[in-house]
Structure formats: structure tokens, C-alpha cells
Coordinates of C-alpha atoms in Angstrom, one line a residue:
X23 CA 13.2 11.6 4.4
X24 CA 13.1 8.1 6.2
X25 CA 11.7 7.1 9.1
X26 CA 13.9 5.2 11.0
X27 CA 12.1 5.0 14.8
X28 CA 8.7 5.3 16.1
X29 CA 8.1 4.7 20.1
X30 CA 4.6 5.3 21.1
X31 CA 3.7 6.6 24.7
X32 CA 0.7 5.0 26.5
X33 CA -1.0 4.7 23.2
X34 CA -3.5 2.4 22.7
X35 CA -2.5 -1.3 24.3
X36 CA 1.1 -0.1 24.1
X37 CA 2.8 0.9 27.8
X38 CA 5.6 1.9 26.1
X39 CA 7.1 0.4 21.8
X40 CA 9.4 1.4 19.9
X41 CA 9.5 -0.2 16.5
X42 CA 12.4 -0.1 14.1
X43 CA 11.9 0.9 10.4
X44 CA 12.9 -0.4 7.3
X45 CA 15.6 -0.1 5.4
X46 CA 18.1 -1.4 8.7
X47 CA 21.5 -2.5 8.4
X48 CA 20.6 -5.4 8.4
X49 CA 18.1 -4.6 5.7
X50 CA 18.0 -3.0 2.6
X51 CA 14.3 -2.9 1.9
X52 CA 12.1 -0.2 2.2
X53 CA 9.1 -2.0 2.8
X54 CA 8.4 -2.3 6.7
X55 CA 4.8 -5.0 7.7
X56 CA 2.8 -5.5 10.3
X57 CA 0.6 -9.0 11.0
X58 CA -1.8 -9.1 13.4
X59 CA -5.0 -10.0 15.2
X60 CA -7.8 -7.3 14.4
X61 CA -7.2 -5.0 17.6
X62 CA -3.9 -5.9 18.2
X63 CA -2.6 -2.3 17.4
X64 CA -1.5 -2.3 13.8
X65 CA -3.8 0.2 12.7
X66 CA -2.8 2.5 15.8
X67 CA 0.6 2.6 14.8
X68 CA 0.1 3.7 11.7
X69 CA -2.2 6.6 12.9
X70 CA 0.9 7.1 15.6
X71 CA 2.8 7.6 12.2
X72 CA 0.8 9.8 10.5
X73 CA -0.4 12.0 13.5
X74 CA 3.5 12.8 14.0
X75 CA 4.2 13.3 10.3
X76 CA 1.0 15.8 9.7
X77 CA 3.6 18.5 11.8
X78 CA 5.5 17.9 9.0
X79 CA 3.5 19.1 6.8
X80 CA 2.0 21.8 8.9
X81 CA 5.0 22.8 8.8
X82 CA 6.2 23.4 5.7
X83 CA 2.8 24.6 4.4
X84 CA 3.9 27.5 7.3
X85 CA 6.0 28.5 9.6
X86 CA 3.6 28.3 12.3
X87 CA 2.0 25.5 11.2
X88 CA 0.1 23.5 13.4
X89 CA -0.5 19.2 12.8
X90 CA -3.5 16.7 14.5
X91 CA -2.6 16.8 18.0
X92 CA -3.4 12.5 19.8
X93 CA -7.0 12.1 20.1
X94 CA -7.6 12.0 24.0
X95 CA -9.7 8.2 22.8
X96 CA -6.8 6.9 22.2
X97 CA -4.3 7.4 25.2
X98 CA -4.4 3.7 27.1
X99 CA -7.3 3.9 29.9
X100 CA -5.5 4.5 32.9
X101 CA -3.1 6.9 32.0
X102 CA -2.8 10.2 32.1
X103 CA -0.8 11.3 29.1
X104 CA 0.2 10.1 25.6
X105 CA 3.2 10.9 23.6
X106 CA 4.2 9.6 19.8
X107 CA 8.3 10.2 19.3
X108 CA 9.1 10.0 15.3
X109 CA 13.1 10.0 14.6
X110 CA 13.7 11.0 10.7
X111 CA 16.2 10.6 8.4
X112 CA 16.9 13.2 6.2
X113 CA 19.3 12.7 3.9
X114 CA 19.2 16.0 1.5
X115 CA 19.9 18.3 4.9
X116 CA 23.4 16.3 5.6
X117 CA 26.1 19.7 4.6
X118 CA 30.0 19.2 5.1
X119 CA 32.4 22.1 4.8
X120 CA 34.0 22.5 2.6
X121 CA 36.5 20.1 3.9
X122 CA 34.1 17.0 4.1
X123 CA 33.7 18.3 7.4
X124 CA 29.7 17.5 9.0
X125 CA 28.5 20.8 9.7
X126 CA 24.8 19.8 10.5
X127 CA 22.7 16.6 11.5
X128 CA 20.6 15.0 9.4
X129 CA 18.6 13.5 12.5
X130 CA 15.6 15.2 13.1
X131 CA 13.2 14.0 16.4
X132 CA 10.4 15.3 17.7
X133 CA 7.9 14.5 20.0
X134 CA 3.8 15.1 20.3
X135 CA 1.8 14.2 23.2
X136 CA -1.1 14.6 24.5
X137 CA -2.6 14.3 28.8
X138 CA -5.9 14.1 28.9
X139 CA -8.7 17.3 30.0
X140 CA -7.6 18.4 33.6
X141 CA -4.8 16.3 34.1
X142 CA -0.9 16.7 34.7
X143 CA 0.6 15.2 31.7
X144 CA 4.2 13.7 32.3
X145 CA 5.5 13.9 28.5
X146 CA 6.0 17.4 26.5
X147 CA 5.6 17.9 23.3
X148 CA 9.2 18.7 21.6
X149 CA 8.2 20.4 17.6
X150 CA 12.8 21.5 17.4
X151 CA 13.2 18.6 15.0
X152 CA 10.6 18.6 12.9
X153 CA 10.5 22.9 12.6
X154 CA 14.1 22.8 11.9
X155 CA 13.3 20.1 8.6
X156 CA 10.4 21.7 7.6
X157 CA 12.6 25.5 7.9
X158 CA 14.9 23.6 5.4
X159 CA 11.7 22.4 3.3
X160 CA 11.1 25.8 3.5
X161 CA 14.9 27.3 2.7
X162 CA 15.2 25.4 -0.1
X163 CA 12.0 26.4 -2.0
X164 CA 12.7 29.5 -1.4
X165 CA 15.5 28.9 -3.7
X166 CA 13.9 27.0 -6.0
X167 CA 10.7 26.7 -6.1
X168 CA 10.8 23.7 -8.1
X169 CA 13.1 21.7 -5.5
X170 CA 11.0 18.4 -4.5
X171 CA 9.6 17.6 -1.4
X172 CA 9.2 14.3 0.7
X173 CA 5.5 13.1 0.0
X174 CA 3.4 12.1 3.5
X175 CA 0.4 10.0 3.0
X176 CA -1.7 8.0 4.7
X177 CA -4.9 5.1 3.1
X178 CA -7.1 4.3 5.7
X179 CA -9.5 0.9 5.4
X180 CA -12.2 3.7 4.2
X181 CA -10.1 3.8 1.1
X182 CA -12.5 1.7 -0.2
X183 CA -13.7 3.4 -4.3
X184 CA -17.8 2.4 -4.2
X185 CA -18.0 4.6 -7.5
X186 CA -16.9 7.3 -9.2
X187 CA -17.7 10.9 -8.9
X188 CA -16.8 13.0 -11.7
X189 CA -18.6 16.0 -11.0
X190 CA -16.5 18.3 -10.0
X191 CA -18.0 20.2 -7.5
X192 CA -15.5 22.8 -6.3
X193 CA -12.1 23.8 -8.0
X194 CA -9.3 23.6 -7.5
X195 CA -6.0 24.4 -7.6
X196 CA -2.7 22.0 -8.5
X197 CA 0.3 24.2 -6.7
X198 CA 3.7 21.6 -5.6
X199 CA 2.2 22.4 -2.2
X200 CA -1.0 20.9 -3.4
X201 CA 0.2 17.3 -3.3
X202 CA 0.5 17.4 0.9
X203 CA -3.9 18.6 0.7
X204 CA -5.7 15.6 3.5
X205 CA -2.7 13.4 2.1
X206 CA -2.3 12.3 6.3
X207 CA -6.4 12.5 6.8
X208 CA -8.4 12.0 3.7
X209 CA -5.9 9.2 1.7
X210 CA -7.3 8.4 -1.7
X211 CA -10.2 11.0 -3.7
X212 CA -10.8 10.1 -6.9
X213 CA -12.9 13.6 -7.3
X214 CA -9.3 15.3 -6.8
X215 CA -7.3 12.7 -9.1
X216 CA -10.1 13.3 -12.1
X217 CA -9.8 16.4 -11.9
X218 CA -6.1 17.2 -11.9
X219 CA -6.6 14.2 -14.7
X220 CA -9.2 16.3 -17.0
X221 CA -6.7 19.3 -16.0
X222 CA -3.3 17.9 -17.8
X223 CA -5.0 16.0 -20.2
X224 CA -6.2 19.2 -22.2
X225 CA -3.3 21.0 -21.7
X226 CA -1.3 17.8 -22.9
X227 CA -4.2 18.3 -26.1
X228 CA -4.4 21.7 -26.7
X229 CA 0.1 20.7 -26.9
X230 CA -0.4 17.6 -29.3
X231 CA -1.3 16.8 -32.7
X232 CA -4.9 15.2 -32.8
X233 CA -5.3 12.2 -35.0
X234 CA -7.0 14.0 -37.2
X235 CA -4.4 16.2 -38.6
X236 CA -2.0 13.2 -38.6
X237 CA -4.0 11.5 -41.1
X238 CA -4.4 14.9 -43.5
X239 CA -0.7 15.0 -43.0
X240 CA -0.5 11.0 -44.2
X241 CA -2.3 12.2 -47.3
X242 CA 0.2 15.2 -48.0
X243 CA 3.5 13.0 -47.1
X244 CA 2.7 9.5 -47.6
X245 CA 4.6 6.7 -45.9
X246 CA 8.0 9.2 -45.4
X247 CA 9.8 7.8 -42.8
X248 CA 11.9 10.6 -42.5
X249 CA 8.7 13.2 -41.6
X250 CA 6.9 10.5 -40.1
X251 CA 10.0 9.7 -37.4
X252 CA 9.7 14.1 -36.7
X253 CA 6.6 14.0 -36.5
X254 CA 6.4 11.1 -33.6
X255 CA 9.4 12.5 -31.9
X256 CA 7.2 15.6 -31.9
X257 CA 4.1 14.2 -30.4
X258 CA 6.6 12.1 -27.7
X259 CA 8.1 15.0 -26.8
X260 CA 4.5 17.3 -26.2
X261 CA 3.7 14.5 -23.9
X262 CA 2.4 16.0 -20.5
X263 CA 5.4 14.1 -18.0
X264 CA 3.3 14.5 -14.3
X265 CA 0.2 12.4 -16.4
X266 CA 3.2 10.1 -18.3
X267 CA 4.6 9.0 -14.8
X268 CA 0.3 7.9 -13.8
X269 CA -0.2 5.9 -16.3
X270 CA 3.1 4.9 -15.9
X271 CA 2.1 3.7 -13.0
X272 CA -0.9 2.6 -13.2
X273 CA -0.3 -0.1 -15.9
X274 CA 2.4 -1.2 -14.3
X275 CA 0.3 -3.0 -11.8
X276 CA -2.3 -3.7 -14.5
X277 CA -0.8 -4.7 -17.9
X278 CA -4.1 -5.6 -18.9
X279 CA -5.8 -1.4 -18.9
X280 CA -4.2 0.9 -21.5
X281 CA -4.8 4.3 -22.9
X282 CA -6.3 5.6 -19.9
X283 CA -8.4 9.0 -20.6
X284 CA -11.2 11.3 -20.5
X285 CA -13.7 11.0 -22.6
X286 CA -16.6 14.0 -23.4
X287 CA -19.1 11.5 -25.6
X288 CA -21.8 10.2 -24.5
X289 CA -21.2 12.2 -21.6
X290 CA -18.5 13.0 -19.3
X291 CA -16.4 10.3 -18.2
X292 CA -13.0 8.4 -17.6
X293 CA -13.0 5.2 -19.6
X294 CA -9.9 2.6 -20.1
X295 CA -8.4 0.0 -22.8
X296 CA -8.3 -3.9 -20.9
X297 CA -7.9 -5.8 -23.2
X298 CA -8.4 -4.4 -25.6
X299 CA -12.0 -3.7 -24.5
X300 CA -13.0 0.1 -24.0
X301 CA -14.5 0.5 -20.7
X302 CA -16.3 3.3 -18.7
X303 CA -13.3 3.1 -15.5
X304 CA -17.0 2.8 -13.2
X305 CA -17.4 -0.9 -15.4
X306 CA -14.3 -2.4 -13.6
X307 CA -14.4 -4.2 -10.1
X308 CA -14.0 -2.8 -6.7
X309 CA -10.6 -4.4 -6.9
X310 CA -9.3 -2.8 -10.0
X311 CA -10.9 0.6 -8.9
X312 CA -9.7 0.9 -5.7
X313 CA -6.2 -0.4 -6.7
X314 CA -6.2 2.2 -9.5
X315 CA -7.1 5.0 -7.1
X316 CA -4.8 3.9 -4.8
X317 CA -2.0 4.2 -7.3
X318 CA -3.2 6.6 -9.3
X319 CA -3.6 9.2 -5.6
X320 CA 0.7 8.4 -4.8
X321 CA 1.3 8.2 -8.7
X322 CA -0.2 12.4 -8.3
X323 CA 1.1 13.3 -5.2
X324 CA 4.5 12.6 -6.5
X325 CA 4.3 14.3 -9.5
X326 CA 2.9 17.1 -8.5
X327 CA 5.5 17.9 -5.6
X328 CA 8.2 16.6 -8.1
X329 CA 8.0 19.1 -10.8
X330 CA 11.0 19.0 -11.8
X331 CA 12.2 15.4 -12.1
X332 CA 12.3 13.5 -15.6
X333 CA 10.3 10.6 -13.9
X334 CA 8.1 12.1 -10.9
X335 CA 7.6 8.2 -9.8
X336 CA 11.5 8.3 -8.4
X337 CA 10.3 11.2 -5.6
X338 CA 10.9 10.3 -1.9
X339 CA 9.1 10.0 0.9
X340 CA 6.3 7.4 3.0
X341 CA 3.8 6.1 2.6
X342 CA 1.2 4.0 5.0
X343 CA -1.5 2.0 3.8
X344 CA -3.6 -0.1 6.1
X345 CA -4.6 -3.7 5.5
X346 CA -3.0 -3.1 1.6
X347 CA -4.7 -6.3 0.1
X348 CA -7.6 -5.5 0.9
X349 CA -10.5 -5.9 -2.0
X350 CA -6.7 -7.5 -4.4
X351 CA -7.4 -10.7 -5.8
X352 CA -4.8 -13.4 -4.3
X353 CA -2.9 -12.7 -7.6
X354 CA -2.5 -9.2 -6.9
X355 CA -1.3 -9.6 -3.5
X356 CA 1.1 -12.0 -4.5
X357 CA 3.6 -9.3 -6.2
X358 CA 2.0 -6.1 -4.1
X359 CA 5.3 -5.4 -2.0
X360 CA 7.3 -6.0 -5.6
X361 CA 5.0 -3.6 -7.3
X362 CA 4.9 -0.3 -4.7
X363 CA 8.6 -1.3 -4.6
X364 CA 9.5 -1.0 -8.4
X365 CA 7.0 1.5 -9.2
X366 CA 7.9 3.5 -6.3
X367 CA 11.6 3.2 -6.1
X368 CA 12.5 6.2 -3.4
X369 CA 9.5 5.6 -1.2
X370 CA 9.0 4.2 2.3
X371 CA 6.4 1.8 2.9
X372 CA 4.3 0.9 6.0
X373 CA 2.0 -1.7 5.5
X374 CA -0.4 -3.7 7.7
X375 CA -2.6 -6.9 6.0
X376 CA -3.8 -9.8 7.5
X377 CA -2.7 -12.4 3.9
X378 CA -0.3 -14.1 4.3
X379 CA 0.7 -13.7 0.3
X380 CA 1.8 -10.2 0.9
X381 CA 4.7 -11.4 3.5
X382 CA 5.9 -14.7 1.9
X383 CA 6.4 -13.5 -1.9
X384 CA 9.2 -10.7 -1.7
X385 CA 12.6 -11.2 -0.3
X386 CA 14.3 -8.6 2.9
X387 CA 10.8 -7.3 3.8
X388 CA 10.6 -6.1 7.6
X389 CA 7.9 -7.3 9.4
X390 CA 6.7 -7.0 12.8
X391 CA 3.5 -9.4 14.9
X392 CA 1.6 -8.1 17.1
X393 CA 0.1 -10.0 19.4
X394 CA -1.5 -9.6 23.0
X395 CA 2.1 -9.9 24.4
X396 CA 4.5 -8.2 22.4
X397 CA 5.4 -7.1 18.4
X398 CA 8.1 -9.8 18.1
X399 CA 10.6 -9.0 14.4
X400 CA 9.9 -11.9 12.3
X401 CA 12.9 -13.7 10.3
X402 CA 12.5 -13.5 6.9
X403 CA 9.2 -15.4 5.3
X404 CA 10.4 -15.3 1.7
X405 CA 9.0 -18.8 0.5
X406 CA 7.5 -20.1 2.6
X407 CA 3.9 -21.4 1.7
X408 CA 1.0 -19.4 3.2
X409 CA -0.4 -22.3 5.1
X410 CA 2.7 -22.8 6.8
X411 CA 2.4 -18.8 7.9
X412 CA -1.4 -19.4 8.5
X413 CA -0.4 -21.7 11.4
X414 CA 2.5 -20.2 12.7
X415 CA 2.5 -17.1 12.3
X416 CA -1.1 -15.9 12.1
X417 CA -2.1 -17.8 14.9
X418 CA -5.0 -19.8 12.0
X419 CA -6.2 -22.9 10.9
X420 CA -5.4 -23.5 7.3
X421 CA -9.0 -24.7 6.8
X422 CA -12.3 -25.1 9.2
X423 CA -11.0 -25.9 12.7
X424 CA -14.8 -27.9 12.8
X425 CA -13.4 -29.9 9.4
X426 CA -9.7 -30.3 10.5
X427 CA -10.8 -31.4 14.2
X428 CA -13.0 -34.3 12.5
X429 CA -10.0 -34.9 9.8
X430 CA -7.6 -35.3 12.3
X431 CA -10.6 -37.7 14.1
X432 CA -10.7 -39.7 11.0
X433 CA -6.6 -40.1 10.9
X434 CA -6.9 -41.7 14.2
X435 CA -9.4 -44.5 13.5
X436 CA -7.2 -44.7 10.2
X437 CA -4.2 -45.7 12.8
X438 CA -5.6 -47.1 15.3
X439 CA -7.7 -49.8 12.8
X440 CA -6.9 -53.4 14.6
X441 CA -9.1 -55.8 14.0
X442 CA -13.0 -55.4 12.1
X443 CA -14.2 -53.2 14.5
X444 CA -12.0 -50.5 14.6
X445 CA -11.8 -50.4 10.6
X446 CA -16.1 -49.9 10.2
X447 CA -16.2 -47.5 12.6
X448 CA -13.0 -45.4 10.5
X449 CA -15.1 -46.3 7.7
X450 CA -18.5 -44.5 9.7
X451 CA -16.7 -41.3 9.7
X452 CA -14.7 -41.1 5.8
X453 CA -19.0 -41.1 5.1
X454 CA -19.4 -38.3 7.1
X455 CA -16.7 -36.2 5.8
X456 CA -17.8 -37.3 2.4
X457 CA -21.0 -36.2 2.4
X458 CA -20.2 -32.9 3.9
X459 CA -16.7 -32.6 1.3
X460 CA -16.8 -32.1 -2.0
X461 CA -15.2 -35.5 -3.7
X462 CA -11.8 -33.7 -5.0
X463 CA -11.1 -32.7 -1.6
X464 CA -6.9 -34.0 -1.6
X465 CA -7.5 -34.6 2.7
X466 CA -10.4 -37.6 1.7
X467 CA -7.9 -38.7 -1.3
X468 CA -5.2 -38.8 1.3
X469 CA -7.4 -40.7 4.0
X470 CA -8.8 -43.1 1.2
X471 CA -5.6 -44.9 0.6
X472 CA -4.2 -44.8 4.2
X473 CA -7.6 -46.7 4.8
X474 CA -7.1 -48.9 2.3
X475 CA -3.5 -50.0 3.0
X476 CA -5.1 -50.7 6.4
X477 CA -7.9 -53.0 5.6
X478 CA -5.6 -55.1 3.0
X479 CA -3.1 -55.4 5.7
X480 CA -6.1 -56.7 8.2
X481 CA -6.9 -59.0 5.4
X482 CA -3.3 -60.5 5.0
X483 CA -2.8 -61.1 8.6
X484 CA -6.0 -62.4 9.0

């Protein structure tokens, strides 16, 4: 399943906005990124997608299910109504007759509309497309309870994991449709992730051979290679497929981590090995906890919703992540899109970011700049340095604006040196800057070289 186009009518600051999402004919990537200043409308786009997709989630779960409505506060000031149009392409629904002729469109458009209270709106909701697509998935589920379902998830800026709540207040089920539970409203839920992980691990442990039993067998069989090969194969076969997928996803993003597991002594907690040291997950940094929770949640939902896949991470769907760079080290920001697409290759991603590193280190990404005037599709930014993107795309100085202005004044003063007075003026500017900036500042070093050349030239002319 892919979202091909989103159209907003009177949403937020937009009168009408048509956005095509990757992949396109000219871009085979499955990643769309929006950049822009705070308040430009990036989050409004993601929330509108989540609102529209909530109708598909609701109608897959129930034939008469209702998704979220457009909040009245989202309707543009001065307008009576708003609407969100979504055009979805689903390959699995595209069928043909015996001669190979298509008898069913694979495109499913629908509209969610909302008038203000007491107003007549010019838009009418149309749920025919979403009803047909949801009916298609319910038909598949009716004939095969292990059929794959598309993931739809929205991770807002409120996804930050500050603590690790492991006390289970309510018992939850983890059936296939539970993969949609709060997927478009709550985002990361580490408590639910832990509860699911513990349940799957308990089942896995019941089927596998414990380390103590292996030690006893080693005393009996010694180092007989044939016996140990068979035991290794059996132990591998008892590994839970869903847990294996989740562990693999987390380790792909954070290769320094390994052996994620639930520990019950001295108290119930989740532990992980980091660089050969065993840590409580709560001891990880804010960025590590947030990234683990995000990737773990995506992988968990894919695992639950694709029970028949040998590798559940190959399931498809659409994932929306607001401020994807939040709390991430620059090194992780650089590799984030590549890691997302390699780990979840069949998912469509729609991201927002403030980081030039996110959009400059991945090839073939569809990038939009949201400015006050309009929304512009940017040319490929792969390989651009971060400073160029800050200046040319994000309209932001590459350094402190006051320092930048003072450096320019210094360079201008150096260029204008033609006598002792102008030389003295330039040296004064340099001295005051040296008092405020670190001694290893590269711009200061360059200015010193230019100043010395001008000084020597002035002496020679004298």
C-alpha cells in the first residue's frame, strides 16, 4: 500500500496544497521529507495524513468504523470548512481476469471533510474509496487469518521516552489487529512494547533449551560436533520469529547493543549489553532510549501484523515521524534514512526534520521546502555540505549571526588596508574577536594569514 497524493483544503495555513509522496516515476525512494521553519505547516501535513488514514484503520477493524475528524481549530481562519483528500494505491487489490485484463482499480481515493459549527461547508466527505480498500483487507482476513496487513503509524514530537514504565496495569492482547492499537494517536508506548516483549520471550524460553541444560549435555556428550550441530539447529528453530525481527531492527540501528532481554532479578527490568557491558535499559541516554522505543515499536507492529512472513520487517505500510532527528546524535542523523529504508524496505516514510544532515546523506529522497510563500520541491541534496543546506535551504546562518557580522567586518577591513591607520583598525577588530572566540577558530586563523599578507605588502610598498 502506498499513499500517492495528499491534498489539503483550508487546513492550517494552506488554502489548497497538493503533495505527491515518494516513490514517483523519477524517484524510486520510499521516503518523503518536509523541511521548514517552526510554524510552517510540517506537522499539519503529517497530522492530516494521520487523520485520513485513521478511517482506513477503523474500517479494517469494523465495517462501520469511524476514524478521526478534522479538529475545528485546524480549519483555516476565515474559512467555513476544510477537507483532506487522499489517493492510495494498493498493489494487492489489483486483480485481473483469466486473460490478464484488469477488472478492479488499484487506486482508492477518499475525502474527510469538516464544516465549522453552524456553517455550511463547500466540501462533503466521501468514504467510498476507504470503504472499498478496507473491505478488501477484511476479505483477505476472512479467507486467511494470517494474511498481512499494512502498518499505519504516526510518531509525534511527544514520543520522547523519559522513563521506562515496566509495571503492567492492564493486560493487553497481541492479536493481529492489535497492531493498529493507538498507532495513529499515541505513537511510542514503551510499556506496551515491554509487555509484548516479555510475553513473547516467556514463550520462547519455554520452548528453548536453557543454558543450564546445555552445560549438563556438554558433560555427557563432550565436544561431539554432530550432536552440538543438531542442538544448535534446534535452539535456532525455537527462537521466536517476531522477537528475532524486533531484536534485529534495534541492532541494525544501534550495532553497539546486543542481547536485549527481560530480567527478573533483583527486580523486573529490561537489560541490554552495550559494548560488552550489561545495562538496565533505563541507564541508556535519552537519544538511545527514544531511538530504541521508536524502532522497537515499528518492528513490533510489523511483527504482529505480518504473522506469516518469515521476516516480518518486510511488511508494508506507511510511517509518519515528526522531527525525526529529535534527540539523535549527528552521527545517527546522517545514517537515519538509510537505516530506515534498509531495515523496513517496504514501508513508505513521511518525515519532518530541522537537520541538514538528515537530508544530505541519503540518495534519491523526495524533499519539500515549506516556506511562507509556498511549498517547493527541492533538487537532490545528496552530498551537499551541512553549511550549504543551512544557508540555501533552511535560510539559517552557519554560525552565530553577530559573530558572522563581525567576521565580515574584519574581512572587509583587511581588504581595505592601504595605510597604517587602516592596518591598525583591522588589527583592533581582530583582537576583539580573538578575545571572544576560541583560539582554534578556523576563520580567525584565515583572517590572521590575510592580515599578515596585507601587512607585508604594505611594508614592501613603503
